[in-house]
Short mmCIF file of C-alpha atoms in Angstrom, two decimals:
data_model
loop_
_atom_site.label_atom_id
_atom_site.label_comp_id
_atom_site.label_asym_id
_atom_site.label_seq_id
_atom_site.Cartn_x
_atom_site.Cartn_y
_atom_site.Cartn_z
CA MET A 182 0.00 -0.01 0.04
CA LEU A 183 1.21 3.50 -0.86
CA GLN A 184 -0.26 6.65 0.60
CA VAL A 185 0.93 10.21 -0.25
CA TYR A 186 -0.22 12.92 2.05
CA PRO A 187 0.06 16.45 0.56
CA GLU A 188 -0.71 19.28 2.95
CA CYS A 189 -2.43 21.76 0.69
CA TYR A 190 -4.71 21.83 -2.36
CA ALA A 191 -1.99 23.08 -4.81
CA ASP A 192 0.49 20.46 -3.56
CA THR A 193 -2.18 17.78 -3.92
CA ALA A 194 -2.86 18.76 -7.54
CA LEU A 195 0.92 18.89 -8.35
CA ILE A 196 1.44 15.36 -6.80
CA GLN A 197 -1.51 13.96 -8.70
CA PHE A 198 -0.23 15.40 -11.89
CA LEU A 199 3.24 13.72 -11.32
CA ILE A 200 2.22 10.18 -10.35
CA THR A 201 0.46 7.56 -12.40
CA ASN A 202 -2.12 6.57 -9.78
CA PRO A 203 -3.66 9.69 -8.27
CA LEU A 204 -5.84 7.48 -6.01
CA ASP A 205 -2.71 7.03 -3.89
CA VAL A 206 -2.86 10.68 -3.05
CA VAL A 207 -4.85 11.71 0.06
CA HIS A 208 -5.25 15.36 0.64
CA ILE A 209 -4.52 16.22 4.31
CA TYR A 210 -5.18 19.80 5.27
CA GLY A 211 -2.14 21.24 7.11
CA ILE A 212 1.29 20.17 8.23
CA PRO A 213 0.07 19.22 11.77
CA ASN A 214 -2.39 16.78 10.15
CA VAL A 215 0.28 15.36 7.80
CA ALA A 216 2.48 14.79 10.86
CA LYS A 217 -0.41 13.10 12.65
CA GLU A 218 -1.08 10.71 9.76
CA LEU A 219 2.63 9.87 9.50
CA LYS A 220 2.94 9.41 13.28
CA GLU A 221 -0.07 7.07 13.35
CA ALA A 222 1.42 4.94 10.53
CA ASN A 223 4.49 4.61 12.63
CA ASP A 224 2.85 4.11 16.03
CA PHE A 225 0.41 1.45 14.72
CA ASN A 226 2.93 -0.24 12.42
CA LYS A 227 0.68 0.23 9.45
CA PRO A 228 2.01 -1.72 6.45
CA GLY A 229 2.96 0.22 3.35
CA ARG A 230 4.86 3.24 2.26
CA PHE A 231 3.78 6.65 3.53
CA ILE A 232 4.99 9.96 2.01
CA GLY A 233 4.22 13.35 3.52
CA VAL A 234 4.46 16.38 1.32
CA VAL A 235 4.73 19.68 3.16
CA ASP A 236 5.97 23.23 2.81
CA LYS A 237 8.99 24.49 4.77
CA ASP A 238 7.15 26.33 7.57
CA LYS A 239 8.55 28.27 10.48
CA ARG A 240 6.85 25.94 12.84
CA THR A 241 7.47 22.26 12.26
CA PRO A 242 5.48 19.64 14.27
CA PRO A 243 7.84 17.68 16.62
CA TYR A 244 7.24 14.29 14.95
CA LEU A 245 8.47 15.68 11.55
CA LEU A 246 11.70 16.74 13.27
CA THR A 247 12.47 13.01 13.75
CA PHE A 248 12.96 12.57 10.02
CA ASP A 249 16.59 12.61 8.74
CA THR A 250 17.51 14.61 5.57
CA VAL A 251 18.73 12.28 2.82
CA HIS A 252 19.26 15.00 0.22
CA GLU A 253 18.25 18.37 -0.79
CA THR A 254 18.23 19.90 -4.38
CA ASN A 255 16.21 22.14 -6.57
CA LYS A 256 14.10 23.44 -3.66
CA VAL A 257 13.04 19.84 -2.75
CA CYS A 258 14.24 18.25 0.50
CA PHE A 259 13.86 14.45 0.87
CA LYS A 260 13.73 13.03 4.41
CA ARG A 261 13.29 9.54 5.82
CA LYS A 262 12.20 8.12 9.09
CA ASN A 263 14.97 5.81 10.25
CA SER A 264 14.85 2.60 8.26
CA LEU A 265 11.02 2.67 7.89
CA PRO A 266 9.30 3.11 4.55
CA HIS A 267 8.04 6.51 5.87
CA TYR A 268 9.18 9.55 3.91
CA LEU A 269 8.85 13.35 3.98
CA ILE A 270 9.24 15.75 1.03
CA VAL A 271 9.65 19.36 1.99
CA ILE A 272 8.98 21.90 -0.65
CA ASP A 273 11.20 24.91 -0.07
CA LYS A 274 9.75 27.55 1.04
CA ALA A 275 6.03 27.07 0.07
CA ILE A 276 4.28 25.96 -3.05
CA GLU A 277 3.88 29.51 -4.38
CA SER A 278 7.60 30.30 -4.13
CA PHE A 279 8.43 26.85 -5.46
CA LEU A 280 6.30 27.38 -8.54
CA LEU A 281 7.63 30.88 -9.18
CA TRP A 282 11.24 29.70 -8.85
CA ASN A 283 10.65 26.78 -11.22
CA ALA A 284 8.85 29.09 -13.70
CA ALA A 285 11.87 31.44 -13.64
CA GLN A 286 14.26 28.62 -14.30
CA VAL A 287 12.54 27.79 -17.62
CA SER A 288 11.42 31.39 -18.58
CA ILE A 289 7.76 30.84 -17.96
CA ASN A 290 5.78 33.91 -16.85
CA ILE A 291 2.96 32.77 -14.69
CA ILE A 292 1.03 35.94 -15.52
CA ASP A 293 0.43 34.29 -18.92
CA TYR A 294 -1.59 31.66 -17.06
CA GLY A 295 -3.73 34.16 -15.18
CA PHE A 296 -1.71 34.08 -11.91
CA PRO A 297 -0.17 36.85 -10.05
CA ASP A 298 3.61 36.87 -9.89
CA GLU A 299 3.82 38.14 -6.24
CA VAL A 300 4.32 35.41 -3.64
CA LYS A 301 1.63 36.34 -1.14
CA THR A 302 -1.03 37.04 -3.72
CA LEU A 303 -0.18 33.83 -5.50
CA GLY A 304 -0.36 31.92 -2.22
CA LYS A 305 -3.88 33.07 -1.56
CA VAL A 306 -4.98 31.93 -5.08
CA LEU A 307 -3.40 28.54 -4.59
CA LYS A 308 -5.06 27.99 -1.28
CA THR A 309 -8.48 27.51 -2.81
CA SER A 310 -10.01 24.05 -2.81
CA ALA A 311 -10.81 24.42 -6.53
CA ILE A 312 -7.17 24.83 -7.63
CA GLY A 313 -6.81 21.20 -8.53
CA SER A 314 -9.48 21.57 -11.26
CA ASN A 315 -8.33 24.97 -12.42
CA PRO A 316 -7.43 24.47 -16.11
CA ASP A 317 -4.88 27.33 -15.99
CA TYR A 318 -3.07 25.72 -13.04
CA LEU A 319 -3.02 22.32 -14.69
CA ARG A 320 -1.61 23.89 -17.85
CA LEU A 321 0.96 25.67 -15.82
CA LEU A 322 2.06 22.31 -14.25
CA ALA A 323 2.01 20.63 -17.74
CA ASP A 324 4.23 23.44 -19.13
CA LEU A 325 6.64 23.40 -16.21
CA HIS A 326 7.04 19.64 -16.69
CA ALA A 327 7.31 19.94 -20.50
CA LYS A 328 10.07 22.63 -20.16
CA GLN A 329 11.79 20.42 -17.48
CA ALA A 330 11.65 22.85 -14.62
CA PRO A 331 14.34 21.47 -12.22
CA GLY A 332 12.24 21.34 -9.12
CA ILE A 333 9.35 19.71 -10.90
CA LEU A 334 11.62 17.04 -12.38
CA THR A 335 13.40 16.40 -9.03
CA LEU A 336 10.05 15.93 -7.39
CA GLU A 337 8.84 13.59 -10.14
CA ARG A 338 12.05 11.49 -10.03
CA LEU A 339 11.83 11.27 -6.16
CA LEU A 340 8.14 10.25 -6.26
CA ASN A 341 8.72 7.62 -9.06
CA ASP A 342 11.68 6.14 -7.11
CA LEU A 343 9.56 5.86 -3.95
CA ILE A 344 6.60 4.36 -5.77
CA THR A 345 8.64 1.75 -7.82
CA THR A 346 10.95 0.51 -5.04
#
């Protein structure tokens, strides 16, 4: 069994875009709740692989501090819980800055997709529950992927490695 727990709607849409079976993705609202799901998987020895996907916040729940960093590149930090199949992917700094950075790396102007290019304003737009079905957001993700934005490709490779091993 595989479960991927993204913490926000925009993260959920991004992960569903990148993996072949979007049914493995369970939206969990907020970092504390992602931490709770991962802790319960650990405490109750649930079988399977569990992957939390969170933004790099100022306040990190204590349980997530028990994960060790494996590597960090292209605004994506990969962590693991001991030798368990429990993983944490931390997007630096938040999904909005991650998307803006990736867009800049491949010369995409997100204004062309109807999104603001200011971090705080973009963050508010991405927080809506309908972002996952927004055709402009899905087109932005597809274009970032097609143009090989480094953070998007890093995230995709990481997820594929975790899913296929």
